[in-house]
Amino acid sequence: MALLVTVVSSSRARLFACIPRLGFQQAGPLQLHTGASCTAKNYYEVLVLGGGSGGITMASRMKSKVGAENVAIVEPSERHFYQPIWTLVGAGAKQLSSSGRPTASVIPSGIEWIQARVTELSPDKNCIYIDNGKQISYKYLIIALGIQLDYHKIKGLPEGFDYPKIGSNYSVKTVEKTWKALQDFKEGNAIFTFPNTPVKCAGAPQKIMYLSEAYFRKTGKRSKANIIFNTSLGAIFGVKKYADALQEIIQERNLTVNYKQNLIEVRADKQEAVFENLDKPGETQVISYEMLHVTPPMSSPDVLKMSPVSDAAGWVDVDKETLQHKKYPNVFGIGDCTNLPTSKTAAAVGLLSCSFSQFQYDGYTSCPLVTSYNRVILAEFDYKGQPLETFPFNQGKERLSMYFMKADLMPFLYWNVMLRGYWGGPAFLRKLFHLGMS
């Protein structure tokens, strides 16, 4: 899943300003890669790959620059989801139906929606290919293909989701199974996992743990629940200020955290989870569960893994300050599919699409850490892992106001403001606030 909260996080600031500078009138010193010309219906000045939060937001912005008829979005899905809310869906605090709308309803008016899957990128020819074999050419390409969920890399999944007691907030197909497992919990281990790969919204795997603990307290089951967070990481959070706050919560609520533990197998028929000790490869531990929440391994989309636009690891290779491709100057990448050294969340697309070129992207990332049904710690930080907070109070504390922002305000802003290209992101507001106070 993705804004001040987790609507789009891992910001990309000067992209919007860079495209006009490259020259809808003149390319300047950065010459575009030339390719064969195409008929009008097979060519767009701006072609956006991906109809998620980043793709829709950037298409909205580009529409105002080059005209709707010159922009197209390639996206196969019939429905568009606001995925950050799935944390609350998995905890029974929101309905899944509230998280999705028809893709057609969020495509900016006048922009062509090409309902297809991208099968190949050919940046040397300034074109891409889609699943019906058609070639589409572009002047500028924006890659916003997101991140791929690899449940199949865990032995026993995804077929294990056919059994009870197991769920995952990362998929529309499994998020309601989390809520069912939570409701059906009787006594035993409630296990929450974090994989040994990059993930989108790295706070989400532990948010559902805190919510589950609160639910167990609310329903009188807490004394019967042994809550375990098995993470492949070596720390609870990458920014010390927020890690310290979370450690206090972990101690106060008697939660067990095991580091360097990676889920490698689920035996759903026996309600067993198998973990490998990353400090001692090959050493495994089998733990029985009454409830299991799985955060899947993730990777770049298959279409990008061997693409010329990607680095050796398969991520779109962009400049971390401009989001411009390092080799192809008319190609830009945004969101989770890029190799930016930020957490892969949802709060940065808003800033990314800001048209104020003097605002250089500093790696701003936002992660609203839901710690109960009415509390959130709003973590905001930069490339260096330093707090980069929006509000004039300590965001390292649990706050009711931040929960309301996460649960109610951000979804409203997402559907009605950000996707329409009007939202400059929380970091933009922060900068304005600082300018106003100076």
mmCIF file of N, CA, C and O in Angstrom, residues 299-382:
data_model
loop_
_atom_site.group_PDB
_atom_site.id
_atom_site.type_symbol
_atom_site.label_atom_id
_atom_site.label_comp_id
_atom_site.label_asym_id
_atom_site.label_seq_id
_atom_site.Cartn_x
_atom_site.Cartn_y
_atom_site.Cartn_z
ATOM 1 N N SER A 299 9.221 -7.855 -4.279
ATOM 2 C CA SER A 299 10.290 -7.576 -5.244
ATOM 3 C C SER A 299 9.761 -6.614 -6.293
ATOM 4 O O SER A 299 8.575 -6.282 -6.319
ATOM 5 N N SER A 300 10.649 -6.173 -7.161
ATOM 6 C CA SER A 300 10.201 -5.326 -8.265
ATOM 7 C C SER A 300 9.331 -6.158 -9.203
ATOM 8 O O SER A 300 9.469 -7.387 -9.281
ATOM 9 N N PRO A 301 8.392 -5.537 -9.917
ATOM 10 C CA PRO A 301 7.555 -6.278 -10.868
ATOM 11 C C PRO A 301 8.402 -7.047 -11.870
ATOM 12 O O PRO A 301 9.467 -6.578 -12.294
ATOM 13 N N ASP A 302 7.933 -8.224 -12.265
ATOM 14 C CA ASP A 302 8.700 -9.072 -13.180
ATOM 15 C C ASP A 302 9.108 -8.347 -14.456
ATOM 16 O O ASP A 302 10.207 -8.553 -14.981
ATOM 17 N N VAL A 303 8.227 -7.474 -14.959
ATOM 18 C CA VAL A 303 8.525 -6.784 -16.217
ATOM 19 C C VAL A 303 9.742 -5.869 -16.097
ATOM 20 O O VAL A 303 10.388 -5.532 -17.087
ATOM 21 N N LEU A 304 10.083 -5.479 -14.866
ATOM 22 C CA LEU A 304 11.216 -4.586 -14.663
ATOM 23 C C LEU A 304 12.509 -5.318 -14.335
ATOM 24 O O LEU A 304 13.596 -4.742 -14.472
ATOM 25 N N LYS A 305 12.404 -6.563 -13.900
ATOM 26 C CA LYS A 305 13.584 -7.253 -13.363
ATOM 27 C C LYS A 305 14.754 -7.314 -14.345
ATOM 28 O O LYS A 305 15.906 -7.192 -13.954
ATOM 29 N N MET A 306 14.469 -7.518 -15.612
ATOM 30 C CA MET A 306 15.534 -7.604 -16.622
ATOM 31 C C MET A 306 15.447 -6.447 -17.622
ATOM 32 O O MET A 306 15.997 -6.509 -18.716
ATOM 33 N N SER A 307 14.794 -5.383 -17.247
ATOM 34 C CA SER A 307 14.581 -4.257 -18.148
ATOM 35 C C SER A 307 15.805 -3.341 -18.204
ATOM 36 O O SER A 307 16.529 -3.192 -17.205
ATOM 37 N N PRO A 308 16.036 -2.671 -19.323
ATOM 38 C CA PRO A 308 17.143 -1.706 -19.431
ATOM 39 C C PRO A 308 17.010 -0.536 -18.458
ATOM 40 O O PRO A 308 18.004 0.126 -18.171
ATOM 41 N N VAL A 309 15.807 -0.271 -17.967
ATOM 42 C CA VAL A 309 15.627 0.874 -17.072
ATOM 43 C C VAL A 309 15.977 0.543 -15.631
ATOM 44 O O VAL A 309 15.981 1.428 -14.774
ATOM 45 N N SER A 310 16.272 -0.726 -15.336
ATOM 46 C CA SER A 310 16.452 -1.158 -13.949
ATOM 47 C C SER A 310 17.915 -1.410 -13.600
ATOM 48 O O SER A 310 18.749 -1.696 -14.474
ATOM 49 N N ASP A 311 18.201 -1.339 -12.303
ATOM 50 C CA ASP A 311 19.541 -1.670 -11.825
ATOM 51 C C ASP A 311 19.667 -3.186 -11.680
ATOM 52 O O ASP A 311 18.760 -3.939 -12.050
ATOM 53 N N ALA A 312 20.775 -3.640 -11.133
ATOM 54 C CA ALA A 312 21.032 -5.074 -11.044
ATOM 55 C C ALA A 312 20.014 -5.805 -10.177
ATOM 56 O O ALA A 312 19.769 -7.000 -10.364
ATOM 57 N N ALA A 313 19.405 -5.091 -9.250
ATOM 58 C CA ALA A 313 18.419 -5.708 -8.361
ATOM 59 C C ALA A 313 17.006 -5.649 -8.926
ATOM 60 O O ALA A 313 16.074 -6.179 -8.319
ATOM 61 N N GLY A 314 16.828 -4.986 -10.066
ATOM 62 C CA GLY A 314 15.526 -4.951 -10.711
ATOM 63 C C GLY A 314 14.699 -3.713 -10.451
ATOM 64 O O GLY A 314 13.568 -3.604 -10.914
ATOM 65 N N TRP A 315 15.245 -2.733 -9.726
ATOM 66 C CA TRP A 315 14.515 -1.506 -9.421
ATOM 67 C C TRP A 315 14.855 -0.423 -10.433
ATOM 68 O O TRP A 315 15.995 -0.343 -10.918
ATOM 69 N N VAL A 316 13.890 0.430 -10.758
ATOM 70 C CA VAL A 316 14.116 1.514 -11.719
ATOM 71 C C VAL A 316 15.220 2.431 -11.183
ATOM 72 O O VAL A 316 15.143 2.933 -10.058
ATOM 73 N N ASP A 317 16.221 2.664 -12.003
ATOM 74 C CA ASP A 317 17.454 3.338 -11.578
ATOM 75 C C ASP A 317 17.341 4.847 -11.784
ATOM 76 O O ASP A 317 17.591 5.354 -12.880
ATOM 77 N N VAL A 318 16.974 5.562 -10.718
ATOM 78 C CA VAL A 318 16.729 6.999 -10.837
ATOM 79 C C VAL A 318 17.622 7.809 -9.911
ATOM 80 O O VAL A 318 18.152 7.308 -8.919
ATOM 81 N N ASP A 319 17.774 9.078 -10.261
ATOM 82 C CA ASP A 319 18.464 10.026 -9.395
ATOM 83 C C ASP A 319 17.604 10.273 -8.167
ATOM 84 O O ASP A 319 16.401 10.516 -8.280
ATOM 85 N N LYS A 320 18.205 10.218 -6.992
ATOM 86 C CA LYS A 320 17.412 10.283 -5.767
ATOM 87 C C LYS A 320 16.836 11.665 -5.481
ATOM 88 O O LYS A 320 15.946 11.806 -4.644
ATOM 89 N N GLU A 321 17.325 12.697 -6.167
ATOM 90 C CA GLU A 321 16.813 14.042 -5.931
ATOM 91 C C GLU A 321 15.812 14.494 -6.986
ATOM 92 O O GLU A 321 14.912 15.280 -6.692
ATOM 93 N N THR A 322 15.948 14.000 -8.217
ATOM 94 C CA THR A 322 15.055 14.452 -9.296
ATOM 95 C C THR A 322 14.100 13.382 -9.790
ATOM 96 O O THR A 322 13.149 13.688 -10.506
ATOM 97 N N LEU A 323 14.381 12.096 -9.463
ATOM 98 C CA LEU A 323 13.593 10.957 -9.926
ATOM 99 C C LEU A 323 13.747 10.716 -11.427
ATOM 100 O O LEU A 323 13.007 9.940 -12.016
ATOM 101 N N GLN A 324 14.704 11.397 -12.026
ATOM 102 C CA GLN A 324 14.989 11.221 -13.444
ATOM 103 C C GLN A 324 15.901 10.005 -13.618
ATOM 104 O O GLN A 324 16.807 9.775 -12.806
ATOM 105 N N HIS A 325 15.654 9.232 -14.674
ATOM 106 C CA HIS A 325 16.467 8.045 -14.897
ATOM 107 C C HIS A 325 17.924 8.435 -15.138
ATOM 108 O O HIS A 325 18.208 9.459 -15.761
ATOM 109 N N LYS A 326 18.837 7.613 -14.649
ATOM 110 C CA LYS A 326 20.260 7.946 -14.730
ATOM 111 C C LYS A 326 20.817 7.812 -16.149
ATOM 112 O O LYS A 326 21.831 8.428 -16.483
ATOM 113 N N LYS A 327 20.160 7.035 -17.002
ATOM 114 C CA LYS A 327 20.633 6.851 -18.377
ATOM 115 C C LYS A 327 19.706 7.484 -19.398
ATOM 116 O O LYS A 327 20.166 8.099 -20.364
ATOM 117 N N TYR A 328 18.393 7.335 -19.187
ATOM 118 C CA TYR A 328 17.406 7.822 -20.153
ATOM 119 C C TYR A 328 16.748 9.087 -19.598
ATOM 120 O O TYR A 328 15.895 9.011 -18.711
ATOM 121 N N PRO A 329 17.117 10.265 -20.098
ATOM 122 C CA PRO A 329 16.646 11.524 -19.496
ATOM 123 C C PRO A 329 15.157 11.799 -19.664
ATOM 124 O O PRO A 329 14.621 12.657 -18.968
ATOM 125 N N ASN A 330 14.478 11.087 -20.562
ATOM 126 C CA ASN A 330 13.041 11.290 -20.716
ATOM 127 C C ASN A 330 12.229 10.228 -19.978
ATOM 128 O O ASN A 330 11.031 10.099 -20.187
ATOM 129 N N VAL A 331 12.902 9.495 -19.094
ATOM 130 C CA VAL A 331 12.238 8.474 -18.286
ATOM 131 C C VAL A 331 12.345 8.860 -16.813
ATOM 132 O O VAL A 331 13.419 9.269 -16.347
ATOM 133 N N PHE A 332 11.233 8.725 -16.096
ATOM 134 C CA PHE A 332 11.192 9.037 -14.674
ATOM 135 C C PHE A 332 10.554 7.872 -13.930
ATOM 136 O O PHE A 332 9.724 7.146 -14.480
ATOM 137 N N GLY A 333 10.945 7.694 -12.687
ATOM 138 C CA GLY A 333 10.351 6.647 -11.871
ATOM 139 C C GLY A 333 9.845 7.204 -10.565
ATOM 140 O O GLY A 333 10.465 8.096 -9.974
ATOM 141 N N ILE A 334 8.699 6.699 -10.107
ATOM 142 C CA ILE A 334 8.165 7.136 -8.820
ATOM 143 C C ILE A 334 7.641 5.932 -8.050
ATOM 144 O O ILE A 334 7.276 4.910 -8.628
ATOM 145 N N GLY A 335 7.636 6.052 -6.756
ATOM 146 C CA GLY A 335 7.023 5.033 -5.919
ATOM 147 C C GLY A 335 7.900 3.829 -5.638
ATOM 148 O O GLY A 335 9.123 3.863 -5.750
ATOM 149 N N ASP A 336 7.242 2.729 -5.316
ATOM 150 C CA ASP A 336 7.923 1.551 -4.795
ATOM 151 C C ASP A 336 8.800 0.829 -5.808
ATOM 152 O O ASP A 336 9.638 0.017 -5.435
ATOM 153 N N CYS A 337 8.621 1.082 -7.100
ATOM 154 C CA CYS A 337 9.400 0.368 -8.114
ATOM 155 C C CYS A 337 10.782 0.962 -8.330
ATOM 156 O O CYS A 337 11.574 0.433 -9.119
ATOM 157 N N THR A 338 11.116 2.047 -7.639
ATOM 158 C CA THR A 338 12.407 2.714 -7.833
ATOM 159 C C THR A 338 13.438 2.235 -6.814
ATOM 160 O O THR A 338 13.109 1.595 -5.816
ATOM 161 N N ASN A 339 14.703 2.600 -7.066
ATOM 162 C CA ASN A 339 15.774 2.225 -6.142
ATOM 163 C C ASN A 339 16.143 3.351 -5.193
ATOM 164 O O ASN A 339 17.270 3.406 -4.679
ATOM 165 N N LEU A 340 15.208 4.242 -4.918
ATOM 166 C CA LEU A 340 15.476 5.311 -3.958
ATOM 167 C C LEU A 340 15.748 4.719 -2.580
ATOM 168 O O LEU A 340 15.083 3.767 -2.168
ATOM 169 N N PRO A 341 16.711 5.269 -1.843
ATOM 170 C CA PRO A 341 17.054 4.732 -0.518
ATOM 171 C C PRO A 341 16.092 5.197 0.561
ATOM 172 O O PRO A 341 16.480 5.783 1.568
ATOM 173 N N THR A 342 14.807 4.943 0.336
ATOM 174 C CA THR A 342 13.790 5.330 1.308
ATOM 175 C C THR A 342 12.944 4.121 1.638
ATOM 176 O O THR A 342 12.955 3.112 0.941
ATOM 177 N N SER A 343 12.171 4.233 2.715
ATOM 178 C CA SER A 343 11.178 3.214 3.008
ATOM 179 C C SER A 343 10.128 3.248 1.909
ATOM 180 O O SER A 343 9.752 4.317 1.428
ATOM 181 N N LYS A 344 9.637 2.083 1.530
ATOM 182 C CA LYS A 344 8.657 2.019 0.447
ATOM 183 C C LYS A 344 7.264 2.142 1.047
ATOM 184 O O LYS A 344 6.625 1.162 1.389
ATOM 185 N N THR A 345 6.805 3.407 1.169
ATOM 186 C CA THR A 345 5.478 3.657 1.702
ATOM 187 C C THR A 345 4.700 4.521 0.742
ATOM 188 O O THR A 345 5.093 4.716 -0.394
ATOM 189 N N ALA A 346 3.608 5.126 1.214
ATOM 190 C CA ALA A 346 2.763 5.862 0.283
ATOM 191 C C ALA A 346 2.726 7.349 0.476
ATOM 192 O O ALA A 346 1.948 8.014 -0.155
ATOM 193 N N ALA A 347 3.490 7.942 1.334
ATOM 194 C CA ALA A 347 3.280 9.353 1.613
ATOM 195 C C ALA A 347 4.059 10.317 0.776
ATOM 196 O O ALA A 347 3.975 11.495 0.996
ATOM 197 N N ALA A 348 4.816 9.879 -0.188
ATOM 198 C CA ALA A 348 5.663 10.822 -0.893
ATOM 199 C C ALA A 348 5.180 11.222 -2.240
ATOM 200 O O ALA A 348 5.671 12.182 -2.797
ATOM 201 N N VAL A 349 4.237 10.527 -2.793
ATOM 202 C CA VAL A 349 3.785 10.897 -4.132
ATOM 203 C C VAL A 349 3.233 12.313 -4.134
ATOM 204 O O VAL A 349 3.391 13.048 -5.085
ATOM 205 N N GLY A 350 2.579 12.683 -3.030
ATOM 206 C CA GLY A 350 2.047 14.035 -2.952
ATOM 207 C C GLY A 350 3.146 15.065 -3.111
ATOM 208 O O GLY A 350 3.014 16.029 -3.851
ATOM 209 N N LEU A 351 4.246 14.864 -2.386
ATOM 210 C CA LEU A 351 5.367 15.796 -2.496
ATOM 211 C C LEU A 351 6.019 15.669 -3.856
ATOM 212 O O LEU A 351 6.418 16.641 -4.480
ATOM 213 N N LEU A 352 6.123 14.442 -4.322
ATOM 214 C CA LEU A 352 6.735 14.167 -5.618
ATOM 215 C C LEU A 352 6.096 14.990 -6.713
ATOM 216 O O LEU A 352 6.752 15.462 -7.616
ATOM 217 N N SER A 353 4.799 15.145 -6.621
ATOM 218 C CA SER A 353 4.094 15.822 -7.694
ATOM 219 C C SER A 353 4.046 17.328 -7.506
ATOM 220 O O SER A 353 3.429 18.034 -8.284
ATOM 221 N N CYS A 354 4.720 17.805 -6.470
ATOM 222 C CA CYS A 354 4.750 19.249 -6.250
ATOM 223 C C CYS A 354 5.498 19.943 -7.379
ATOM 224 O O CYS A 354 6.562 19.513 -7.791
ATOM 225 N N SER A 355 4.963 21.021 -7.887
ATOM 226 C CA SER A 355 5.543 21.664 -9.070
ATOM 227 C C SER A 355 6.550 22.753 -8.716
ATOM 228 O O SER A 355 7.027 23.450 -9.583
ATOM 229 N N PHE A 356 6.887 22.875 -7.423
ATOM 230 C CA PHE A 356 7.805 23.931 -7.026
ATOM 231 C C PHE A 356 9.234 23.418 -7.108
ATOM 232 O O PHE A 356 9.699 22.693 -6.246
ATOM 233 N N SER A 357 9.927 23.799 -8.154
ATOM 234 C CA SER A 357 11.240 23.220 -8.431
ATOM 235 C C SER A 357 12.270 23.567 -7.366
ATOM 236 O O SER A 357 13.300 22.924 -7.273
ATOM 237 N N GLN A 358 12.034 24.608 -6.557
ATOM 238 C CA GLN A 358 13.018 24.945 -5.553
ATOM 239 C C GLN A 358 12.992 23.944 -4.399
ATOM 240 O O GLN A 358 13.873 23.929 -3.563
ATOM 241 N N PHE A 359 11.968 23.092 -4.347
ATOM 242 C CA PHE A 359 11.884 22.087 -3.298
ATOM 243 C C PHE A 359 12.526 20.795 -3.802
ATOM 244 O O PHE A 359 11.936 20.070 -4.585
ATOM 245 N N GLN A 360 13.728 20.534 -3.346
ATOM 246 C CA GLN A 360 14.448 19.337 -3.784
ATOM 247 C C GLN A 360 14.099 18.188 -2.855
ATOM 248 O O GLN A 360 14.045 18.350 -1.638
ATOM 249 N N TYR A 361 13.875 17.022 -3.434
ATOM 250 C CA TYR A 361 13.475 15.872 -2.635
ATOM 251 C C TYR A 361 14.582 15.455 -1.676
ATOM 252 O O TYR A 361 15.697 15.165 -2.084
ATOM 253 N N ASP A 362 14.253 15.429 -0.407
ATOM 254 C CA ASP A 362 15.231 15.112 0.635
ATOM 255 C C ASP A 362 15.035 13.715 1.215
ATOM 256 O O ASP A 362 15.604 13.384 2.248
ATOM 257 N N GLY A 363 14.233 12.914 0.537
ATOM 258 C CA GLY A 363 14.008 11.552 1.025
ATOM 259 C C GLY A 363 12.854 11.446 1.996
ATOM 260 O O GLY A 363 12.682 10.415 2.650
ATOM 261 N N TYR A 364 12.055 12.502 2.080
ATOM 262 C CA TYR A 364 10.936 12.502 3.026
ATOM 263 C C TYR A 364 10.087 11.229 2.908
ATOM 264 O O TYR A 364 9.673 10.827 1.837
ATOM 265 N N THR A 365 9.895 10.601 4.065
ATOM 266 C CA THR A 365 9.062 9.407 4.158
ATOM 267 C C THR A 365 8.162 9.539 5.369
ATOM 268 O O THR A 365 8.574 10.048 6.406
ATOM 269 N N SER A 366 6.936 9.084 5.229
ATOM 270 C CA SER A 366 5.987 9.161 6.328
ATOM 271 C C SER A 366 5.412 7.788 6.625
ATOM 272 O O SER A 366 5.084 7.040 5.704
ATOM 273 N N CYS A 367 5.304 7.470 7.910
ATOM 274 C CA CYS A 367 4.730 6.190 8.314
ATOM 275 C C CYS A 367 3.905 6.391 9.572
ATOM 276 O O CYS A 367 4.454 6.559 10.663
ATOM 277 N N PRO A 368 2.573 6.389 9.466
ATOM 278 C CA PRO A 368 1.733 6.521 10.651
ATOM 279 C C PRO A 368 1.648 5.176 11.363
ATOM 280 O O PRO A 368 1.023 4.253 10.865
ATOM 281 N N LEU A 369 2.319 5.067 12.482
ATOM 282 C CA LEU A 369 2.387 3.810 13.222
ATOM 283 C C LEU A 369 1.164 3.682 14.119
ATOM 284 O O LEU A 369 1.081 4.297 15.186
ATOM 285 N N VAL A 370 0.203 2.900 13.673
ATOM 286 C CA VAL A 370 -1.028 2.690 14.444
ATOM 287 C C VAL A 370 -0.698 1.789 15.623
ATOM 288 O O VAL A 370 -0.249 0.649 15.438
ATOM 289 N N THR A 371 -0.896 2.266 16.846
ATOM 290 C CA THR A 371 -0.536 1.502 18.030
ATOM 291 C C THR A 371 -1.747 1.049 18.843
ATOM 292 O O THR A 371 -1.602 0.317 19.812
ATOM 293 N N SER A 372 -2.943 1.479 18.426
ATOM 294 C CA SER A 372 -4.178 1.042 19.068
ATOM 295 C C SER A 372 -5.337 1.496 18.183
ATOM 296 O O SER A 372 -5.124 2.065 17.117
ATOM 297 N N TYR A 373 -6.564 1.248 18.645
ATOM 298 C CA TYR A 373 -7.737 1.644 17.854
ATOM 299 C C TYR A 373 -8.009 3.144 17.936
ATOM 300 O O TYR A 373 -8.919 3.631 17.281
ATOM 301 N N ASN A 374 -7.206 3.854 18.709
ATOM 302 C CA ASN A 374 -7.398 5.303 18.784
ATOM 303 C C ASN A 374 -6.084 6.066 18.996
ATOM 304 O O ASN A 374 -6.096 7.178 19.505
ATOM 305 N N ARG A 375 -4.977 5.452 18.612
ATOM 306 C CA ARG A 375 -3.683 6.113 18.797
ATOM 307 C C ARG A 375 -2.753 5.833 17.612
ATOM 308 O O ARG A 375 -2.734 4.721 17.076
ATOM 309 N N VAL A 376 -1.977 6.857 17.237
ATOM 310 C CA VAL A 376 -0.977 6.738 16.164
ATOM 311 C C VAL A 376 0.256 7.538 16.550
ATOM 312 O O VAL A 376 0.152 8.643 17.100
ATOM 313 N N ILE A 377 1.424 6.972 16.265
ATOM 314 C CA ILE A 377 2.681 7.716 16.283
ATOM 315 C C ILE A 377 2.991 8.053 14.827
ATOM 316 O O ILE A 377 3.155 7.157 13.997
ATOM 317 N N LEU A 378 3.065 9.332 14.515
ATOM 318 C CA LEU A 378 3.303 9.731 13.130
ATOM 319 C C LEU A 378 4.797 9.908 12.893
ATOM 320 O O LEU A 378 5.391 10.939 13.235
ATOM 321 N N ALA A 379 5.419 8.892 12.313
ATOM 322 C CA ALA A 379 6.851 8.936 12.016
ATOM 323 C C ALA A 379 7.075 9.597 10.663
ATOM 324 O O ALA A 379 6.493 9.187 9.664
ATOM 325 N N GLU A 380 7.926 10.610 10.636
ATOM 326 C CA GLU A 380 8.309 11.286 9.404
ATOM 327 C C GLU A 380 9.813 11.508 9.447
ATOM 328 O O GLU A 380 10.340 12.002 10.440
ATOM 329 N N PHE A 381 10.508 11.163 8.356
ATOM 330 C CA PHE A 381 11.960 11.230 8.387
ATOM 331 C C PHE A 381 12.520 11.363 6.975
ATOM 332 O O PHE A 381 11.786 11.233 5.986
ATOM 333 N N ASP A 382 13.845 11.602 6.892
ATOM 334 C CA ASP A 382 14.481 11.854 5.603
ATOM 335 C C ASP A 382 15.407 10.712 5.200
ATOM 336 O O ASP A 382 15.426 9.654 5.837
#
